[in-house]
CSV table of C-alpha atoms and ligand atoms in Angstrom, one decimal:
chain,number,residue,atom,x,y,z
A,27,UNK,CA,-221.2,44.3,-75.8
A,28,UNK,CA,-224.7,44.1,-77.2
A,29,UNK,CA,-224.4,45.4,-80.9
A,30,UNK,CA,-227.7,47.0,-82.5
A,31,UNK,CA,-228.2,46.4,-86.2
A,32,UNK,CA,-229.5,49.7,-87.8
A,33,UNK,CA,-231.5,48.9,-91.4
A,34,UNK,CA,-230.6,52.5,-93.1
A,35,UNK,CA,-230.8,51.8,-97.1
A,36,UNK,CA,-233.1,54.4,-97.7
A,37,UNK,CA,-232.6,57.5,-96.2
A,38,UNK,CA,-236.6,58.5,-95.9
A,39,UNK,CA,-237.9,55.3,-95.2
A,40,UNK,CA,-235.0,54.3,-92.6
A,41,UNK,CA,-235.1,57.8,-90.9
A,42,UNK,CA,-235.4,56.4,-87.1
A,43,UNK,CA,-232.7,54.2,-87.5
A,44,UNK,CA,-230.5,57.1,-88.8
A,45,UNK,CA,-231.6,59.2,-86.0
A,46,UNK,CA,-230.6,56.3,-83.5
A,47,UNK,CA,-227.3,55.8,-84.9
A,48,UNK,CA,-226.7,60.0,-84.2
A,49,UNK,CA,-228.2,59.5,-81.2
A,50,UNK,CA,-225.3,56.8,-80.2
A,51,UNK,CA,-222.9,59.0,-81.7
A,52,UNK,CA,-223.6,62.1,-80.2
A,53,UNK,CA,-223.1,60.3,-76.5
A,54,UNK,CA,-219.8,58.9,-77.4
A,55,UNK,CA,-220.7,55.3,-78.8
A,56,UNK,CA,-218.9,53.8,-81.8
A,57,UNK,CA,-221.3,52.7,-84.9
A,58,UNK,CA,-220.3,51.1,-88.1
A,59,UNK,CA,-221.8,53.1,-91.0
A,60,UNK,CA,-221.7,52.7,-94.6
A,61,UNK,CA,-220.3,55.0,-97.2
A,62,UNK,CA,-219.7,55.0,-101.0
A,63,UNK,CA,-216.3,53.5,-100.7
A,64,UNK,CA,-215.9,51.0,-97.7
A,65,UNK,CA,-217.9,51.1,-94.2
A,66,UNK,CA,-216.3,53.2,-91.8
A,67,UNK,CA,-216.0,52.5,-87.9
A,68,UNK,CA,-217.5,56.2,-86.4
A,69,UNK,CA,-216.9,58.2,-83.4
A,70,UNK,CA,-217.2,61.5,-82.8
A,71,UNK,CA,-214.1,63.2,-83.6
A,72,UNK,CA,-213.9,66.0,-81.3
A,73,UNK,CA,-214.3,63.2,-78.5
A,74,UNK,CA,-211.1,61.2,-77.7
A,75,UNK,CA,-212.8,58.8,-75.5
A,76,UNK,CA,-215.2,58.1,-78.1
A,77,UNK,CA,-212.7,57.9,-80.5
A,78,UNK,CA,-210.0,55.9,-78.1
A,79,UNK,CA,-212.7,53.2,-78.4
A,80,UNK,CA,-212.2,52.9,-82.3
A,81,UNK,CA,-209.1,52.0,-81.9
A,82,UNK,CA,-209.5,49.1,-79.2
A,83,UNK,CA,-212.3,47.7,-81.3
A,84,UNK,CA,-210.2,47.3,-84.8
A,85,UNK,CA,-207.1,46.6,-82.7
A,86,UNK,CA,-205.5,49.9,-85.1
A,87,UNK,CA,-202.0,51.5,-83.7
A,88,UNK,CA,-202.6,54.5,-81.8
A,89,UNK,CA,-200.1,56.0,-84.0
A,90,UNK,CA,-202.2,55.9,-87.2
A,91,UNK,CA,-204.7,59.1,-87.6
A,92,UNK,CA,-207.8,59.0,-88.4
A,93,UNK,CA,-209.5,60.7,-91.2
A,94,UNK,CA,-213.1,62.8,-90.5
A,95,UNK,CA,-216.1,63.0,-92.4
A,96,UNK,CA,-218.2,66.0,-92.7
A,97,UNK,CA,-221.6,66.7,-94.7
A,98,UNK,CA,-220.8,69.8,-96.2
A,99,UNK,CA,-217.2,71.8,-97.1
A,100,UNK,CA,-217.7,75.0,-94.9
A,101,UNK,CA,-217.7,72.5,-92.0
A,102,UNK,CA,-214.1,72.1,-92.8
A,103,UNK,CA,-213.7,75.6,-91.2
A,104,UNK,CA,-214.8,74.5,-88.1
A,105,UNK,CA,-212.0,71.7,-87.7
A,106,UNK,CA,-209.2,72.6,-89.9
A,107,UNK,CA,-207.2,75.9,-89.9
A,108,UNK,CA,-205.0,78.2,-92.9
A,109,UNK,CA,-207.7,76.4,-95.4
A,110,UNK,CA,-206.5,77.0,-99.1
A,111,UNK,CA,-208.4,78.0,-102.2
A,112,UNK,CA,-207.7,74.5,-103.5
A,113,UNK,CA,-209.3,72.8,-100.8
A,114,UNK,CA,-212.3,74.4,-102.0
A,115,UNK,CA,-211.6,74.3,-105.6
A,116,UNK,CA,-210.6,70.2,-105.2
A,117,UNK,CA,-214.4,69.9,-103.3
A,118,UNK,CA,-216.3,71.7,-106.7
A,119,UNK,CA,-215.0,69.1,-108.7
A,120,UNK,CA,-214.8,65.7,-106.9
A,121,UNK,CA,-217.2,66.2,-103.4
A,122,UNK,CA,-219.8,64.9,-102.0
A,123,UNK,CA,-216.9,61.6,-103.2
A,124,UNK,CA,-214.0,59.1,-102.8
A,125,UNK,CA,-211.0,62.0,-101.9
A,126,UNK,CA,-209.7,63.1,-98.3
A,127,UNK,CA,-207.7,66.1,-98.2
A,128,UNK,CA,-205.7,66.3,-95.6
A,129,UNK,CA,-205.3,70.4,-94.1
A,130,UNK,CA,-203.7,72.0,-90.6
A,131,UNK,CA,-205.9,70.9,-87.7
A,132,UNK,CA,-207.6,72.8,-85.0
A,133,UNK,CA,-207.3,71.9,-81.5
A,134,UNK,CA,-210.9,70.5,-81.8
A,135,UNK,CA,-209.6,67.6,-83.3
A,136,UNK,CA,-208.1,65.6,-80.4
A,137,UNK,CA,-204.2,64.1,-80.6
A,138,UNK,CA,-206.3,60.7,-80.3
A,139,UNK,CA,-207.9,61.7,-83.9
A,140,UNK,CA,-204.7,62.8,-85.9
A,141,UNK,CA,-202.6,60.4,-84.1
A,142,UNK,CA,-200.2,63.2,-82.7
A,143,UNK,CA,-199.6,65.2,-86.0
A,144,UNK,CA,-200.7,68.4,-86.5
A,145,UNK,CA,-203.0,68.2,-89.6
A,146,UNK,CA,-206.5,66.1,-90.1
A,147,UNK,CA,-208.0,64.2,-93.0
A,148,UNK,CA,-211.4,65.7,-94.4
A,149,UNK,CA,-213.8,64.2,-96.5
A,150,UNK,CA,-217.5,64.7,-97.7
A,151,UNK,CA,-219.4,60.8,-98.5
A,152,UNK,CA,-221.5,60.8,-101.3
A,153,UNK,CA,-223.0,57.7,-99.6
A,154,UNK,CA,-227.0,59.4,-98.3
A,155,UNK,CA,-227.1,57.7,-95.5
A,156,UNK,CA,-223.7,58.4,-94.3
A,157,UNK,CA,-224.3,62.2,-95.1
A,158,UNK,CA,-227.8,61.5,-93.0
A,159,UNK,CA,-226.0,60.0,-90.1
A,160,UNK,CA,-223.1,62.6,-90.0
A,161,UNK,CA,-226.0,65.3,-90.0
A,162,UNK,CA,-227.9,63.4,-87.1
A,163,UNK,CA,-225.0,63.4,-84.9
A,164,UNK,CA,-224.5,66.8,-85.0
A,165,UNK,CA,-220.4,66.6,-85.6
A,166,UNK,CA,-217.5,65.7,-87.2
A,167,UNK,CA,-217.3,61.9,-87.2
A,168,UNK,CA,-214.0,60.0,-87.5
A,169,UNK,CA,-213.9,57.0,-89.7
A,170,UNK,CA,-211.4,54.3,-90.4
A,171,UNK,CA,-212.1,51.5,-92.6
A,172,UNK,CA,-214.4,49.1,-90.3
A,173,UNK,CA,-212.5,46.0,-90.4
A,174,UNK,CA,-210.2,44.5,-87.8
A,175,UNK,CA,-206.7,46.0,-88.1
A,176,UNK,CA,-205.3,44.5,-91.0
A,177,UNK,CA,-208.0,42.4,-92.8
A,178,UNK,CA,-209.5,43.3,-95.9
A,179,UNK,CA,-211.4,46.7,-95.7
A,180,UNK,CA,-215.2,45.6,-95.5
A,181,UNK,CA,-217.5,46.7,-98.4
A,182,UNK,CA,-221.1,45.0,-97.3
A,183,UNK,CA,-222.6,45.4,-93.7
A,184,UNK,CA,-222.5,41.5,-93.7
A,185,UNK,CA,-218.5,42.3,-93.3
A,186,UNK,CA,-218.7,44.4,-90.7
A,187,UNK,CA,-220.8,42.2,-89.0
A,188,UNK,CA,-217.8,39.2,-89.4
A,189,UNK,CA,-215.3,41.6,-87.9
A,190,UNK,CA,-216.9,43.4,-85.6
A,191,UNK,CA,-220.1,42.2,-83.8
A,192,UNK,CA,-220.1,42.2,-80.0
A,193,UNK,CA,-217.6,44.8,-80.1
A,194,UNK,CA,-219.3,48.0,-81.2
A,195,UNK,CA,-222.4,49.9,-80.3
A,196,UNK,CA,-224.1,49.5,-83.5
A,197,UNK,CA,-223.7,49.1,-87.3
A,198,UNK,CA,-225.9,50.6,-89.7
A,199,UNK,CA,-227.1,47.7,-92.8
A,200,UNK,CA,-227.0,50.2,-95.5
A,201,UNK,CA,-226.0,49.8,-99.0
A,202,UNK,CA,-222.9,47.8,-100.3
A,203,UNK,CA,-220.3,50.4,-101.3
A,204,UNK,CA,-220.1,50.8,-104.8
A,205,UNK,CA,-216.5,52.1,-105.1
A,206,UNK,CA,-215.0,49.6,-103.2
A,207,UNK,CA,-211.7,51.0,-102.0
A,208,UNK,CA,-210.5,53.8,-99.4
A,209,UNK,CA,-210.7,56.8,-100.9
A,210,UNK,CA,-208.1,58.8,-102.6
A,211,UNK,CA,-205.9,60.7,-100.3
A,212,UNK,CA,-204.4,64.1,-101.2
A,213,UNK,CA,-202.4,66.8,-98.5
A,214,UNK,CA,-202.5,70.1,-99.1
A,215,UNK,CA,-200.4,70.6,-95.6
A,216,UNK,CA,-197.4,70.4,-97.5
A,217,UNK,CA,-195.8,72.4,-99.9
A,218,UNK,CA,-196.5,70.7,-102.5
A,219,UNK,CA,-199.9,69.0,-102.8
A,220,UNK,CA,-199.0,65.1,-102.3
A,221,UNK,CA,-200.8,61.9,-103.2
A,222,UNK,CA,-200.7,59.7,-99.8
A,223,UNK,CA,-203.1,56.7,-101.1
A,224,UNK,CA,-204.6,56.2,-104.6
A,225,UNK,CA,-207.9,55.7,-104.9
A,226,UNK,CA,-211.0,55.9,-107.1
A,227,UNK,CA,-210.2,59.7,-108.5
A,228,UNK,CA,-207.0,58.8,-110.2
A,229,UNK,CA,-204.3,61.3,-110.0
A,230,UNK,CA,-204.2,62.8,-113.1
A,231,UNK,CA,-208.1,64.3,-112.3
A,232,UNK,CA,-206.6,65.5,-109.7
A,233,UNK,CA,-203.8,67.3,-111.3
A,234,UNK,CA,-206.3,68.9,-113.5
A,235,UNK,CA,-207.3,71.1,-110.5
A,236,UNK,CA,-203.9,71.4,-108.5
A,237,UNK,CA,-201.0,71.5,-111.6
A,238,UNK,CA,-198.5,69.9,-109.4
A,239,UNK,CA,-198.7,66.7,-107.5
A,240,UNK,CA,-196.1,64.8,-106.1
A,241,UNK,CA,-196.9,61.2,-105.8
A,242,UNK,CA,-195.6,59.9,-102.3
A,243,UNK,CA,-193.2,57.2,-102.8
A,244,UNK,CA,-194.6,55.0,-100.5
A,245,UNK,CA,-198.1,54.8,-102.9
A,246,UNK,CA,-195.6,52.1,-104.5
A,247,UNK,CA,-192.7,51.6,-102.7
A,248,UNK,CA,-192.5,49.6,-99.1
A,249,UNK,CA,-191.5,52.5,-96.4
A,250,UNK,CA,-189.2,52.4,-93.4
A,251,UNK,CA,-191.1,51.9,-90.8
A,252,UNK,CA,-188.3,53.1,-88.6
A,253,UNK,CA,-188.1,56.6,-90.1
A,254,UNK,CA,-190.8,59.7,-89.9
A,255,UNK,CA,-193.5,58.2,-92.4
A,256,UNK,CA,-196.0,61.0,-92.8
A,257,UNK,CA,-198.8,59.0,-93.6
A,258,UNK,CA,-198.5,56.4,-91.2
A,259,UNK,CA,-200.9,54.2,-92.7
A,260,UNK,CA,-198.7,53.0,-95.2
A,261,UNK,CA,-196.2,51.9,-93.2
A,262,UNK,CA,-199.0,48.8,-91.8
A,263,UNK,CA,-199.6,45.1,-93.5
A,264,UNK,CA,-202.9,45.4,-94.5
A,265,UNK,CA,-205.6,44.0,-96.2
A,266,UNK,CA,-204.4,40.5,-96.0
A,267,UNK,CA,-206.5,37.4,-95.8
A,268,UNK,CA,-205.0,34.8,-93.5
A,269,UNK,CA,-203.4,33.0,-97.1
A,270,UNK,CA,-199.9,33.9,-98.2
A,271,UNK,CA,-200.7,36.2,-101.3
A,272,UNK,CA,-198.1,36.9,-104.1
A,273,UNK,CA,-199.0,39.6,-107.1
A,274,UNK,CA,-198.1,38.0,-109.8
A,275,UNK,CA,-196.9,40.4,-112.9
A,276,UNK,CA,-197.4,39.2,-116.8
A,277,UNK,CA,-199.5,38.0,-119.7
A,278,UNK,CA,-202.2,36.1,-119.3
A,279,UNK,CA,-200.6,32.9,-120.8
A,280,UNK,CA,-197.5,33.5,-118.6
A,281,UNK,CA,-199.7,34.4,-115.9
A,282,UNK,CA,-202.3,30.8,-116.3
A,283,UNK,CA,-199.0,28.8,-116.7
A,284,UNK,CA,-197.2,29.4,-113.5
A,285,UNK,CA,-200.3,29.1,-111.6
A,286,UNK,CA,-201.0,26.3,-113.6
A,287,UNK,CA,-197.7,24.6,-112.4
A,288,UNK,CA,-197.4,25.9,-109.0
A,289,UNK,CA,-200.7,24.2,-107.9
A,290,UNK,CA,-201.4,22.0,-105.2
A,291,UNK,CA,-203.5,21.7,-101.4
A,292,UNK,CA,-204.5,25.3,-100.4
A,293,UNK,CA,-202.9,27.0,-103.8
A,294,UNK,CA,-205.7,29.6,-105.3
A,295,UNK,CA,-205.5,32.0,-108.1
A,296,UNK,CA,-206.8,35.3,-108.1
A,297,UNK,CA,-207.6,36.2,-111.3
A,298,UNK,CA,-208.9,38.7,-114.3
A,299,UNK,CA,-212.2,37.2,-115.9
A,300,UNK,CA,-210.1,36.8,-118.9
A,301,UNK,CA,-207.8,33.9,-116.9
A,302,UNK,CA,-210.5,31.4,-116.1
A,303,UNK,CA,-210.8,29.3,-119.1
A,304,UNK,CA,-206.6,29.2,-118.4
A,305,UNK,CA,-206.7,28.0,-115.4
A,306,UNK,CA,-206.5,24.5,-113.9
A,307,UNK,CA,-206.5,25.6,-109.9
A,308,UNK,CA,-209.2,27.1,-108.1
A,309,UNK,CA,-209.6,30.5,-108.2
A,310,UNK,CA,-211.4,33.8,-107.3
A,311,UNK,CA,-212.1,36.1,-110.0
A,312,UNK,CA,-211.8,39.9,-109.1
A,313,UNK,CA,-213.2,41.5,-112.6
A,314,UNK,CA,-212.2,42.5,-116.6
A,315,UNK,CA,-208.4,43.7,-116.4
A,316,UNK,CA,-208.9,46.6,-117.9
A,317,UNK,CA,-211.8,47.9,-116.1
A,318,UNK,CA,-209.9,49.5,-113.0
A,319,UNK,CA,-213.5,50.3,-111.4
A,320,UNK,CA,-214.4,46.8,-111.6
A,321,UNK,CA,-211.4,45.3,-109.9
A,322,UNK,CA,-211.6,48.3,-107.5
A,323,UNK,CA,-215.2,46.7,-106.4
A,324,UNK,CA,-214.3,43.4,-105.9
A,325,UNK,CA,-210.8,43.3,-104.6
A,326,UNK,CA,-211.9,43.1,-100.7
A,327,UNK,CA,-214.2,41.1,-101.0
A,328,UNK,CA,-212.1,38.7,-103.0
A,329,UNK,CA,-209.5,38.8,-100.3
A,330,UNK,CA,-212.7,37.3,-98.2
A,331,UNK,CA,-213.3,35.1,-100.0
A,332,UNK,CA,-210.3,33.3,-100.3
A,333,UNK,CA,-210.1,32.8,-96.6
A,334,UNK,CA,-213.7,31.0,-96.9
A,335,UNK,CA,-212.4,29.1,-99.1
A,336,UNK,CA,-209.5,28.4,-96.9
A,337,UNK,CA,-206.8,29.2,-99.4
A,338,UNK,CA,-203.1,28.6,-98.3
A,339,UNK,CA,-201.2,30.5,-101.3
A,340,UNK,CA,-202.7,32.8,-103.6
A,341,UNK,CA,-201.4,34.4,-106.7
A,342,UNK,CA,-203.1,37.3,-108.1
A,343,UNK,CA,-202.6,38.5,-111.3
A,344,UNK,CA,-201.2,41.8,-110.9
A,345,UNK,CA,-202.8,44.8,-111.6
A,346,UNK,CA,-201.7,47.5,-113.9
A,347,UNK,CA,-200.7,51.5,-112.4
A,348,UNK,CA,-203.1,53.0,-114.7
A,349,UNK,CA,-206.1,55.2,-113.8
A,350,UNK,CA,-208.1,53.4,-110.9
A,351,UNK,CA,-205.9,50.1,-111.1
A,352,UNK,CA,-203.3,52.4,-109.1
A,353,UNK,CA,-205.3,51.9,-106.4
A,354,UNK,CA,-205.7,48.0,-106.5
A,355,UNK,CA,-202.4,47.2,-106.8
A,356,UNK,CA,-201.1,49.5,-104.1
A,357,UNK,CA,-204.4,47.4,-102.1
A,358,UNK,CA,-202.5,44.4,-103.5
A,359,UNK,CA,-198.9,45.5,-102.2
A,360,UNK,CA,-199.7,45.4,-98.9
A,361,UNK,CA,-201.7,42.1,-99.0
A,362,UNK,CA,-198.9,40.4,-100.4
A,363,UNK,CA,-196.8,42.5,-98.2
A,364,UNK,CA,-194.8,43.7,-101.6
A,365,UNK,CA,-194.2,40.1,-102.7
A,366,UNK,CA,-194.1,40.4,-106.7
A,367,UNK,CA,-192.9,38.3,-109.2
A,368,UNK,CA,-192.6,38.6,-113.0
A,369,UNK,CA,-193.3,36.0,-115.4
B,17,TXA,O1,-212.6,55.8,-97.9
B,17,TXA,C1,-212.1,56.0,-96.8
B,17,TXA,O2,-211.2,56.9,-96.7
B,17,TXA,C2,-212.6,55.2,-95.6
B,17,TXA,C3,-214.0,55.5,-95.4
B,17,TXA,C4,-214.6,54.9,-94.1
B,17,TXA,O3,-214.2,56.9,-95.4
B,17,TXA,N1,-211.7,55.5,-94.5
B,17,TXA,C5,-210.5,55.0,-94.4
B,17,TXA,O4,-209.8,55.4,-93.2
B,17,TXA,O5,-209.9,54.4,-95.2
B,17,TXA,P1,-208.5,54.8,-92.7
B,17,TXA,O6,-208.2,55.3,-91.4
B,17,TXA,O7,-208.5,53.3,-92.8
B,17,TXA,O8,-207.4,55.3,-93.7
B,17,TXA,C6,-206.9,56.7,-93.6
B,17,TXA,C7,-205.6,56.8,-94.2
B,17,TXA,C8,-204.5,56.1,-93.4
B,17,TXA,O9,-203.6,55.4,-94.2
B,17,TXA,C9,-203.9,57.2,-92.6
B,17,TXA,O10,-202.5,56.9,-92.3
B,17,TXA,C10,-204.0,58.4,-93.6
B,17,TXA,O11,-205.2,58.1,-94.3
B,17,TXA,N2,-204.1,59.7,-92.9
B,17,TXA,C11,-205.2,60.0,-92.1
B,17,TXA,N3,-205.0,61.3,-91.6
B,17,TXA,C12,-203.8,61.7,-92.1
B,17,TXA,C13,-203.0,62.8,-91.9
B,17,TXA,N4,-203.4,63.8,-91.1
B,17,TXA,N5,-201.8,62.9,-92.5
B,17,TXA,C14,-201.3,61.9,-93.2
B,17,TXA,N6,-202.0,60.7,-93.5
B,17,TXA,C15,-203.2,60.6,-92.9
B,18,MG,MG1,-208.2,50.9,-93.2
């Protein structure tokens, strides 16, 4: 498939290639776009062949849904049904921005979307030019991370050119993503409002607006694929560079000595900026360990890295649960597919 590359940093100055990428949504074509967190892989979400095509492209189980992006919050109306207050109460304080909140769908929103269950994902970008693009296309557009199933989530168009060139109709070159990981996911189809996926907006903001949130114990825990996982997203390997990655949990001098020891061909440490003058391995550095935005930034592209640099083992330093760091480590679960050690 021939793949157009759409320059949109700049939302006035880039205006026809925004209007080109709505164009190719509105017919039913797939377009990488940028937004504020990690590109996205678009299709129209009211379209399932449009959207059927998302998932051949990443090579994503059909079982997974996908999560829509809209430009403004009363278009939630138009896709979701039995809306509450909160929805609108969570959007005053945290949208345009990094949350989905998952509501009851409409029939609008094709199976193919929601992946067979009966609510939908909604979120407003505070990327422009996603918010430009969503408005040129005229709908809802759904939007999984645009990476190949299971690599890391990409967070540059150079990324989404790696994984996915030749296999969509276009992707957009806009900005790199400044947040850096999936946004935070919240339902409010249950009774109780539930965090699904940590993310930038940690979850005690969001239990300033709801009171109670229960924290899904798969944010932490591996889940049994084999039973009813209601977000089925965390029930996936993901994230994981070709290497073999464990998260390893302790001190820095701890930490710097078992890498330190445990080095050899292919062996790479992924570390806090605090580590290096530690260590005696190679390494890639993800940010200050207790700036959770930081490390939130640079973990995928870290992950990237290490399989340019050909890495056979990796050891990360492990995260902490606090604030945004929530949301790396449960990132880092998955790429070390819950391998943790403590030192
Ligand atoms: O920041 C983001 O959310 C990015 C950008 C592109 O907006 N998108 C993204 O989409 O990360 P995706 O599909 O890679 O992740 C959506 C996650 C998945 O883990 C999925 O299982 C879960 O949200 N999810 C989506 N709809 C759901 C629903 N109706 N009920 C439960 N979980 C849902
Ligand atoms: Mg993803």
């Amino acid at each position: 498939m021939n793949t157009l590359i759409l320059k949109a940093k700049n939302i006035e100055k880039d205006k026809e290639n925004i209007e080109i990428a709505g164009e190719i949504l509105k017919k039913g074509g797939i377009v990488a776009i940028p937004t504020e967190t990690v590109y996205g892989l678009a299709a129209d979400a009211t379209n399932k062949d449009a959207v059927k095509k998302i998932f051949k492209a990443k090579g994503r189980p059909q079982d997974n849904p996908l999560i829509i992006h809209i430009s403004k919050k009363e278009d939630a109306e138009k896709y979701a049904v039995a809306i509450p207050k909160l929805y609108y109460d969570l959007c005053d304080k945290f949208c345009p921005g990094p949350l989905t909140i998952i509501l009851k769908k409409k029939d609008i929103i094709p199976n193919e979307t929601s992946g067979g269950l009966s609510s939908v994902g909604i979120r407003i970008p505070s990327d422009k030019t996603a918010r430009a693009i969503i408005d040129a296309s005229g709908t809802a557009l759904a939007a999984p991370s645009a990476n190949l199933s299971g690599s890391p989530s990409p967070t540059t168009s150079k990324r989404c050119i790696d994984d996915l060139y030749g296999k969509v109709d276009a992707i957009v070159d806009g900005n790199d993503c400044k947040v850096g990981v999936e946004s935070t996911v919240i339902s409010l189809a249950e009774d109780v409002p539930t965090l699904y996926r940590p993310g930038f907006i940690t979850a005690d903001e969001l239990k300033e607006v709801t009171g109670e949130l229960k924290i899904h114990s798969g944010v932490l825990e591996k889940v049994d694929s084999k039973k009813n996982v209601p977000s089925p997203g965390m029930k996936y390997r993901h994230y994981s560079p070709k290497a073999k990655v464990t998260l390893v949990k302790g001190n820095k001098q701890n930490y710097c000595d078992f890498v330190n020891n445990h080095n050899g061909d292919g062996v790479l440490a992924m570390c806090f900026e605090g580590d290096i003058k530690c260590l005696k391995t190679d390494y890639v550095c993800y940010g200050e360990e207790n700036n959770g935005a930081d490390l939130a930034k640079n973990v995928f592209e870290c992950l990237r890295k290490l399989d340019e640099k050909n890495a056979k083992i990796v050891y990360a330093h492990c995260p902490s649960e606090n604030g945004i760091s929530l949301a790396v480590y449960n990132r880092l679960l998955r790429a070390a597919a819950f391998e943790v050690i403590e030192v």
